Amino acid sequence: METTKGTLQYNISGNGKPNIVLINGGSGTIEGWIKILPAISESSSVFSYNRFGVAGSDKPMVNQGRVEYC
């Protein structure tokens, strides 16, 4: 997926409600969801992605570890 900050690697599975977004913490990849993905995809639409700098997503252009205040 192309964004203004780079390309994100993602996966969409299932076709139903509710829509679920799986967000990995730290440097985990979307493959970390492989054990639960088939079961929740049976009744829901599931979107998972690799954060910037993880696996097939672009390296981040800016620091993601803190908020910048003006």
GROMACS .gro file of N, CA and C in nm:
model
  210
    1MET      N    1   0.085  -0.115   0.000
    1MET     CA    2   0.000   0.000   0.000
    1MET      C    3   0.091   0.123   0.000
    2GLU      N    4   0.069   0.212  -0.096
    2GLU     CA    5   0.146   0.336  -0.103
    2GLU      C    6   0.083   0.441  -0.011
    3THR      N    7   0.164   0.503   0.072
    3THR     CA    8   0.119   0.612   0.159
    3THR      C    9   0.209   0.732   0.136
    4THR      N   10   0.178   0.844   0.196
    4THR     CA   11   0.263   0.962   0.182
    4THR      C   12   0.396   0.945   0.254
    5LYS      N   13   0.406   0.846   0.341
    5LYS     CA   14   0.530   0.822   0.416
    5LYS      C   15   0.607   0.700   0.367
    6GLY      N   16   0.558   0.635   0.261
    6GLY     CA   17   0.626   0.517   0.206
    6GLY      C   18   0.529   0.404   0.183
    7THR      N   19   0.585   0.288   0.149
    7THR     CA   20   0.505   0.169   0.119
    7THR      C   21   0.491   0.080   0.243
    8LEU      N   22   0.368   0.040   0.271
    8LEU     CA   23   0.340  -0.054   0.379
    8LEU      C   24   0.303  -0.189   0.321
    9GLN      N   25   0.361  -0.295   0.374
    9GLN     CA   26   0.324  -0.431   0.337
    9GLN      C   27   0.201  -0.468   0.420
   10TYR      N   28   0.099  -0.526   0.355
   10TYR     CA   29  -0.024  -0.555   0.427
   10TYR      C   30  -0.088  -0.684   0.377
   11ASN      N   31  -0.188  -0.729   0.451
   11ASN     CA   32  -0.266  -0.846   0.414
   11ASN      C   33  -0.413  -0.820   0.448
   12ILE      N   34  -0.502  -0.856   0.358
   12ILE     CA   35  -0.646  -0.849   0.382
   12ILE      C   36  -0.701  -0.989   0.362
   13SER      N   37  -0.780  -1.035   0.460
   13SER     CA   38  -0.841  -1.167   0.447
   13SER      C   39  -0.983  -1.163   0.504
   14GLY      N   40  -1.062  -1.260   0.466
   14GLY     CA   41  -1.199  -1.268   0.514
   14GLY      C   42  -1.292  -1.171   0.442
   15ASN      N   43  -1.419  -1.185   0.473
   15ASN     CA   44  -1.520  -1.101   0.411
   15ASN      C   45  -1.643  -1.102   0.501
   16GLY      N   46  -1.645  -1.014   0.596
   16GLY     CA   47  -1.759  -1.010   0.688
   16GLY      C   48  -1.748  -0.894   0.782
   17LYS      N   49  -1.835  -0.892   0.879
   17LYS     CA   50  -1.837  -0.788   0.980
   17LYS      C   51  -1.816  -0.855   1.115
   18PRO      N   52  -1.747  -0.795   1.206
   18PRO     CA   53  -1.690  -0.662   1.199
   18PRO      C   54  -1.559  -0.661   1.120
   19ASN      N   55  -1.514  -0.539   1.087
   19ASN     CA   56  -1.382  -0.521   1.029
   19ASN      C   57  -1.282  -0.516   1.143
   20ILE      N   58  -1.173  -0.592   1.130
   20ILE     CA   59  -1.073  -0.601   1.236
   20ILE      C   60  -0.938  -0.558   1.180
   21VAL      N   61  -0.866  -0.475   1.256
   21VAL     CA   62  -0.731  -0.434   1.220
   21VAL      C   63  -0.635  -0.493   1.323
   22LEU      N   64  -0.539  -0.572   1.277
   22LEU     CA   65  -0.440  -0.632   1.365
   22LEU      C   66  -0.313  -0.547   1.362
   23ILE      N   67  -0.273  -0.495   1.477
   23ILE     CA   68  -0.157  -0.408   1.487
   23ILE      C   69  -0.050  -0.478   1.570
   24ASN      N   70   0.066  -0.499   1.511
   24ASN     CA   71   0.177  -0.562   1.583
   24ASN      C   72   0.250  -0.459   1.668
   25GLY      N   73   0.298  -0.504   1.781
   25GLY     CA   74   0.381  -0.419   1.865
   25GLY      C   75   0.527  -0.441   1.834
   26GLY      N   76   0.609  -0.344   1.864
   26GLY     CA   77   0.753  -0.358   1.844
   26GLY      C   78   0.788  -0.390   1.700
   27SER      N   79   0.871  -0.491   1.682
   27SER     CA   80   0.916  -0.525   1.547
   27SER      C   81   0.852  -0.653   1.495
   28GLY      N   82   0.738  -0.693   1.553
   28GLY     CA   83   0.668  -0.813   1.508
   28GLY      C   84   0.614  -0.796   1.367
   29THR      N   85   0.605  -0.906   1.293
   29THR     CA   86   0.555  -0.902   1.156
   29THR      C   87   0.412  -0.954   1.148
   30ILE      N   88   0.349  -0.934   1.032
   30ILE     CA   89   0.212  -0.983   1.013
   30ILE      C   90   0.204  -1.135   1.024
   31GLU      N   91   0.315  -1.202   1.001
   31GLU     CA   92   0.317  -1.348   1.015
   31GLU      C   93   0.293  -1.391   1.160
   32GLY      N   94   0.312  -1.300   1.254
   32GLY     CA   95   0.286  -1.330   1.394
   32GLY      C   96   0.138  -1.359   1.421
   33TRP      N   97   0.051  -1.320   1.331
   33TRP     CA   98  -0.094  -1.341   1.347
   33TRP      C   99  -0.140  -1.472   1.281
   34ILE      N  100  -0.049  -1.548   1.222
   34ILE     CA  101  -0.087  -1.664   1.140
   34ILE      C  102  -0.171  -1.767   1.216
   35LYS      N  103  -0.151  -1.781   1.347
   35LYS     CA  104  -0.226  -1.882   1.423
   35LYS      C  105  -0.373  -1.845   1.440
   36ILE      N  106  -0.405  -1.716   1.450
   36ILE     CA  107  -0.544  -1.676   1.472
   36ILE      C  108  -0.613  -1.626   1.347
   37LEU      N  109  -0.536  -1.591   1.244
   37LEU     CA  110  -0.593  -1.531   1.124
   37LEU      C  111  -0.699  -1.617   1.055
   38PRO      N  112  -0.677  -1.746   1.034
   38PRO     CA  113  -0.780  -1.827   0.968
   38PRO      C  114  -0.914  -1.827   1.043
   39ALA      N  115  -0.907  -1.839   1.175
   39ALA     CA  116  -1.031  -1.846   1.253
   39ALA      C  117  -1.109  -1.715   1.250
   40ILE      N  118  -1.041  -1.602   1.267
   40ILE     CA  119  -1.115  -1.475   1.269
   40ILE      C  120  -1.156  -1.430   1.130
   41SER      N  121  -1.086  -1.479   1.027
   41SER     CA  122  -1.122  -1.445   0.888
   41SER      C  123  -1.248  -1.517   0.841
   42GLU      N  124  -1.289  -1.622   0.912
   42GLU     CA  125  -1.410  -1.695   0.873
   42GLU      C  126  -1.535  -1.609   0.887
   43SER      N  127  -1.534  -1.515   0.981
   43SER     CA  128  -1.656  -1.436   1.005
   43SER      C  129  -1.632  -1.286   1.002
   44SER      N  130  -1.510  -1.242   0.971
   44SER     CA  131  -1.478  -1.100   0.973
   44SER      C  132  -1.386  -1.065   0.857
   45SER      N  133  -1.377  -0.936   0.826
   45SER     CA  134  -1.276  -0.884   0.734
   45SER      C  135  -1.158  -0.841   0.819
   46VAL      N  136  -1.039  -0.890   0.786
   46VAL     CA  137  -0.922  -0.867   0.869
   46VAL      C  138  -0.812  -0.799   0.788
   47PHE      N  139  -0.760  -0.688   0.841
   47PHE     CA  140  -0.651  -0.613   0.780
   47PHE      C  141  -0.534  -0.616   0.877
   48SER      N  142  -0.418  -0.661   0.829
   48SER     CA  143  -0.297  -0.658   0.911
   48SER      C  144  -0.186  -0.597   0.826
   49TYR      N  145  -0.090  -0.535   0.892
   49TYR     CA  146   0.018  -0.470   0.818
   49TYR      C  147   0.147  -0.473   0.897
   50ASN      N  148   0.258  -0.456   0.824
   50ASN     CA  149   0.388  -0.443   0.886
   50ASN      C  150   0.418  -0.294   0.900
   51ARG      N  151   0.450  -0.253   1.022
   51ARG     CA  152   0.483  -0.113   1.047
   51ARG      C  153   0.604  -0.073   0.963
   52PHE      N  154   0.624   0.057   0.945
   52PHE     CA  155   0.742   0.103   0.873
   52PHE      C  156   0.867   0.049   0.941
   53GLY      N  157   0.960  -0.002   0.859
   53GLY     CA  158   1.085  -0.058   0.909
   53GLY      C  159   1.078  -0.205   0.942
   54VAL      N  160   0.962  -0.268   0.923
   54VAL     CA  161   0.945  -0.410   0.954
   54VAL      C  162   0.918  -0.487   0.825
   55ALA      N  163   0.992  -0.594   0.805
   55ALA     CA  164   0.975  -0.687   0.692
   55ALA      C  165   0.968  -0.612   0.560
   56GLY      N  166   0.858  -0.626   0.484
   56GLY     CA  167   0.846  -0.569   0.351
   56GLY      C  168   0.801  -0.424   0.345
   57SER      N  169   0.779  -0.360   0.458
   57SER     CA  170   0.743  -0.219   0.459
   57SER      C  171   0.870  -0.134   0.452
   58ASP      N  172   0.855  -0.014   0.393
   58ASP     CA  173   0.969   0.077   0.379
   58ASP      C  174   1.026   0.117   0.515
   59LYS      N  175   1.154   0.150   0.514
   59LYS     CA  176   1.219   0.205   0.632
   59LYS      C  177   1.153   0.340   0.662
   60PRO      N  178   1.129   0.371   0.791
   60PRO     CA  179   1.065   0.498   0.823
   60PRO      C  180   1.152   0.617   0.784
   61MET      N  181   1.085   0.724   0.738
   61MET     CA  182   1.157   0.846   0.701
   61MET      C  183   1.182   0.935   0.823
   62VAL      N  184   1.103   0.915   0.927
   62VAL     CA  185   1.117   0.995   1.050
   62VAL      C  186   1.116   0.901   1.170
   63ASN      N  187   1.165   0.949   1.283
   63ASN     CA  188   1.167   0.873   1.407
   63ASN      C  189   1.023   0.840   1.448
   64GLN      N  190   0.996   0.714   1.479
   64GLN     CA  191   0.862   0.672   1.519
   64GLN      C  192   0.850   0.650   1.668
   65GLY      N  193   0.957   0.674   1.743
   65GLY     CA  194   0.958   0.641   1.884
   65GLY      C  195   0.913   0.751   1.978
   66ARG      N  196   0.890   0.871   1.926
   66ARG     CA  197   0.849   0.980   2.014
   66ARG      C  198   0.767   1.082   1.937
   67VAL      N  199   0.697   1.163   2.010
   67VAL     CA  200   0.616   1.269   1.952
   67VAL      C  201   0.698   1.397   1.950
   68GLU      N  202   0.698   1.467   1.839
   68GLU     CA  203   0.769   1.594   1.829
   68GLU      C  204   0.674   1.707   1.863
   69TYR      N  205   0.713   1.793   1.956
   69TYR     CA  206   0.633   1.906   1.995
   69TYR      C  207   0.693   2.033   1.939
   70CYS      N  208   0.608   2.124   1.898
   70CYS     CA  209   0.655   2.253   1.845
   70CYS      C  210   0.660   2.357   1.953
   0.00000   0.00000   0.00000
